[in-house]
């Protein structure tokens, strides 16, 4: 049975293009996998705490040295890591905010990226320890020109960042479904969403059920 972990991060819980693309992907994914299991985490409805000093201390403390305080400080990280490690595929929906990922998603990432759990370091080399083999990122951009060769490409810190990070964690295959110009007129927005839905259809057809 395939497991999909869905992470939503737009502060808009209604009228969000990235969530709408995620809904479309989810529907198609489920249709292709009737016994597939979906786990959802909504970072706007249930915001993730920022990591604190004791969280970081816990991250770097060996298991036999963990006090009750440190266990409690890293309990949320344990839970979020557990959700990722149980998944085959991770679906992240995200807006671009100020040229990068929203703070809600960064807070989740800061709890997730943890030595000995989602990555290893032997003093010389890093290795990814994440179990999922695929991540899909549905991203919405208010402006346009962020594509390869576009005038805003250099300001696209979202895609290169998530691509690098997810691969760093050991997820080998990352797919981006993007819609740009979401702050334009309704006709332009619908044309962009229609194209993105086609991109989802193609992606769904290309990934094994
Ligand atoms: C706080 C904030 C910052 C934003 N920063 C950018 C930006 O840097 N570049 C851009 O193209 N659009 C920017 N936008 C527009 C959003 O990316 C756009 O509205 C997108 O559709 C939001 O995703 P959503 O539809 O899933 O909510 C910003 C919007 C907000 C609210």
XYZ file of N, CA and C in Angstrom, residues 57-144:
264
model
N 19.796 21.387 21.253
C 20.596 20.558 22.178
C 20.164 19.101 22.050
N 18.856 18.883 21.999
C 18.330 17.510 21.854
C 18.756 16.873 20.552
N 18.775 17.666 19.483
C 19.175 17.123 18.182
C 20.600 16.544 18.237
N 21.455 17.171 19.050
C 22.875 16.767 19.067
C 23.246 15.933 20.291
N 22.230 15.518 21.060
C 22.518 14.701 22.239
C 22.291 13.226 21.913
N 23.275 12.340 22.191
C 23.078 10.909 21.916
C 21.890 10.356 22.709
N 21.281 9.292 22.182
C 20.055 8.740 22.781
C 20.207 8.467 24.272
N 21.366 7.954 24.690
C 21.517 7.597 26.115
C 21.703 8.823 27.009
N 21.869 9.996 26.396
C 22.021 11.217 27.203
C 20.775 12.087 27.222
N 19.695 11.621 26.612
C 18.484 12.442 26.507
C 17.746 12.498 27.847
N 17.619 13.695 28.400
C 16.833 13.890 29.619
C 15.349 13.993 29.231
N 14.482 13.996 30.243
C 13.040 14.143 29.954
C 12.783 15.482 29.256
N 13.512 16.534 29.680
C 13.332 17.863 29.071
C 13.722 17.826 27.594
N 14.851 17.181 27.302
C 15.301 17.137 25.906
C 14.375 16.265 25.061
N 13.862 15.196 25.650
C 12.904 14.348 24.916
C 11.660 15.146 24.575
N 11.235 15.953 25.542
C 10.039 16.752 25.292
C 10.320 17.835 24.243
N 11.525 18.407 24.271
C 11.887 19.464 23.307
C 12.007 18.934 21.881
N 12.248 17.640 21.747
C 12.404 17.064 20.392
C 11.215 16.174 20.000
N 10.170 16.186 20.841
C 9.027 15.290 20.563
C 8.327 15.658 19.258
N 8.185 16.950 18.994
C 7.513 17.354 17.755
C 8.356 16.944 16.538
N 9.656 17.162 16.644
C 10.557 16.733 15.561
C 10.416 15.227 15.333
N 10.395 14.440 16.418
C 10.226 12.975 16.293
C 8.970 12.651 15.492
N 7.883 13.366 15.847
C 6.588 13.089 15.217
C 6.634 13.433 13.714
N 7.176 14.614 13.401
C 7.215 15.046 12.000
C 8.130 14.135 11.174
N 9.244 13.747 11.762
C 10.164 12.822 11.068
C 9.463 11.477 10.848
N 8.752 11.014 11.863
C 8.029 9.734 11.749
C 7.033 9.767 10.594
N 6.360 10.905 10.420
C 5.382 11.018 9.330
C 6.087 10.916 7.971
N 7.239 11.567 7.864
C 7.976 11.513 6.596
C 8.499 10.108 6.355
N 9.051 9.498 7.394
C 9.682 8.173 7.204
C 8.671 7.078 6.888
N 7.404 7.325 7.237
C 6.364 6.326 6.926
C 5.811 6.493 5.518
N 6.206 7.571 4.836
C 5.618 7.875 3.526
C 6.487 7.358 2.384
N 5.811 7.014 1.275
C 6.535 6.696 0.041
C 6.731 7.951 -0.790
N 5.724 8.825 -0.728
C 5.730 10.047 -1.533
C 5.341 11.213 -0.636
N 6.028 12.330 -0.815
C 5.683 13.543 -0.068
C 5.191 14.584 -1.067
N 4.024 15.135 -0.776
C 3.457 16.222 -1.587
C 3.516 17.494 -0.751
N 4.214 18.495 -1.269
C 4.315 19.776 -0.558
C 3.622 20.827 -1.414
N 2.675 21.537 -0.836
C 2.100 22.670 -1.560
C 2.609 23.942 -0.903
N 3.052 24.883 -1.748
C 3.696 26.077 -1.183
C 3.541 27.306 -2.080
N 3.326 28.458 -1.446
C 3.425 29.708 -2.200
C 4.881 30.174 -2.199
N 5.225 31.075 -3.114
C 6.480 31.798 -2.929
C 6.128 33.045 -2.121
N 6.819 33.235 -1.019
C 6.680 34.456 -0.217
C 8.055 35.115 -0.184
N 8.116 36.332 -0.651
C 9.368 37.092 -0.604
C 10.541 36.271 -1.150
N 10.261 35.660 -2.281
C 11.243 34.938 -3.111
C 11.707 33.598 -2.539
N 11.090 33.155 -1.490
C 11.483 31.867 -0.932
C 10.279 31.121 -0.374
N 10.546 30.128 0.466
C 9.450 29.355 1.064
C 8.837 30.141 2.206
N 7.547 29.915 2.492
C 6.931 30.594 3.631
C 7.539 30.123 4.958
N 7.437 30.981 5.964
C 7.997 30.651 7.281
C 7.371 29.380 7.845
N 6.104 29.134 7.520
C 5.437 27.922 8.025
C 6.177 26.672 7.539
N 6.559 26.682 6.267
C 7.256 25.518 5.705
C 8.687 25.434 6.232
N 9.324 26.587 6.403
C 10.695 26.582 6.930
C 10.713 26.026 8.354
N 9.677 26.342 9.140
C 9.628 25.818 10.519
C 9.529 24.287 10.487
N 8.723 23.758 9.563
C 8.598 22.291 9.409
C 9.952 21.697 8.997
N 10.616 22.351 8.048
C 11.922 21.870 7.573
C 12.929 21.860 8.731
N 12.923 22.911 9.544
C 13.899 22.990 10.639
C 13.681 21.889 11.688
N 12.434 21.434 11.811
C 12.171 20.313 12.730
C 12.512 18.968 12.086
N 12.497 18.948 10.758
C 12.662 17.688 10.024
C 14.124 17.333 9.759
N 14.914 18.346 9.454
C 16.300 18.090 9.040
C 17.138 17.876 10.306
N 17.485 16.640 10.573
C 18.064 16.294 11.885
C 19.098 15.188 11.730
N 20.268 15.484 12.260
C 21.376 14.533 12.139
C 21.026 13.187 12.792
N 21.382 12.135 12.100
C 21.122 10.783 12.622
C 19.710 10.304 12.364
N 18.854 11.177 11.900
C 17.449 10.813 11.646
C 17.097 10.976 10.166
N 17.351 12.161 9.638
C 17.029 12.378 8.210
C 18.284 12.645 7.377
N 19.408 12.863 8.047
C 20.691 12.876 7.316
C 21.789 12.393 8.246
N 22.877 11.923 7.612
C 24.025 11.467 8.394
C 25.231 12.317 8.029
N 26.194 12.346 8.934
C 27.463 13.016 8.645
C 28.558 12.230 9.346
N 29.542 11.762 8.582
C 30.588 10.915 9.178
C 31.889 11.685 9.408
N 31.797 13.006 9.362
C 32.993 13.825 9.535
C 33.534 14.302 8.204
N 33.132 13.623 7.158
C 33.587 14.021 5.819
C 32.419 14.158 4.841
N 31.500 13.205 4.938
C 30.425 13.175 3.939
C 29.043 13.174 4.592
N 28.120 13.817 3.893
C 26.721 13.798 4.311
C 25.996 12.697 3.544
N 24.995 12.129 4.173
C 24.148 11.144 3.475
C 22.698 11.375 3.849
N 21.813 11.108 2.910
C 20.379 11.264 3.180
C 19.812 10.019 3.823
N 18.920 10.195 4.804
C 18.312 9.054 5.491
C 16.791 9.014 5.327
N 16.268 9.913 4.509
C 14.809 9.958 4.330
C 14.349 8.767 3.493
N 13.208 8.197 3.881
C 12.686 6.983 3.235
C 11.906 7.225 1.942
N 11.146 8.334 1.830
C 10.349 8.477 0.601
C 11.231 8.498 -0.628
N 10.699 7.969 -1.739
C 11.515 7.987 -2.960
C 11.132 9.121 -3.904
N 10.020 9.786 -3.613
C 9.560 10.839 -4.517
C 8.966 11.988 -3.707
N 9.233 13.210 -4.161
C 8.541 14.378 -3.612
C 7.960 15.179 -4.770
N 6.762 15.668 -4.549
C 6.114 16.540 -5.538
C 5.876 17.876 -4.858
N 6.296 18.945 -5.493
C 6.108 20.283 -4.935
C 5.159 21.032 -5.859
N 4.011 21.442 -5.336
C 3.076 22.291 -6.092
C 3.277 23.718 -5.600
N 3.806 24.574 -6.467
C 4.193 25.922 -6.032
C 3.427 26.981 -6.808
N 3.014 28.038 -6.107
C 2.303 29.159 -6.742
C 3.127 30.432 -6.585
N 3.247 31.154 -7.694
C 4.021 32.395 -7.752
C 3.075 33.519 -8.172
N 3.095 34.621 -7.473
C 2.231 35.745 -7.844
C 2.661 36.377 -9.151
N 3.966 36.511 -9.354
C 4.506 37.136 -10.572
C 4.864 36.042 -11.581
N 5.470 36.439 -12.682
C 5.894 35.452 -13.680
C 7.352 35.711 -14.057
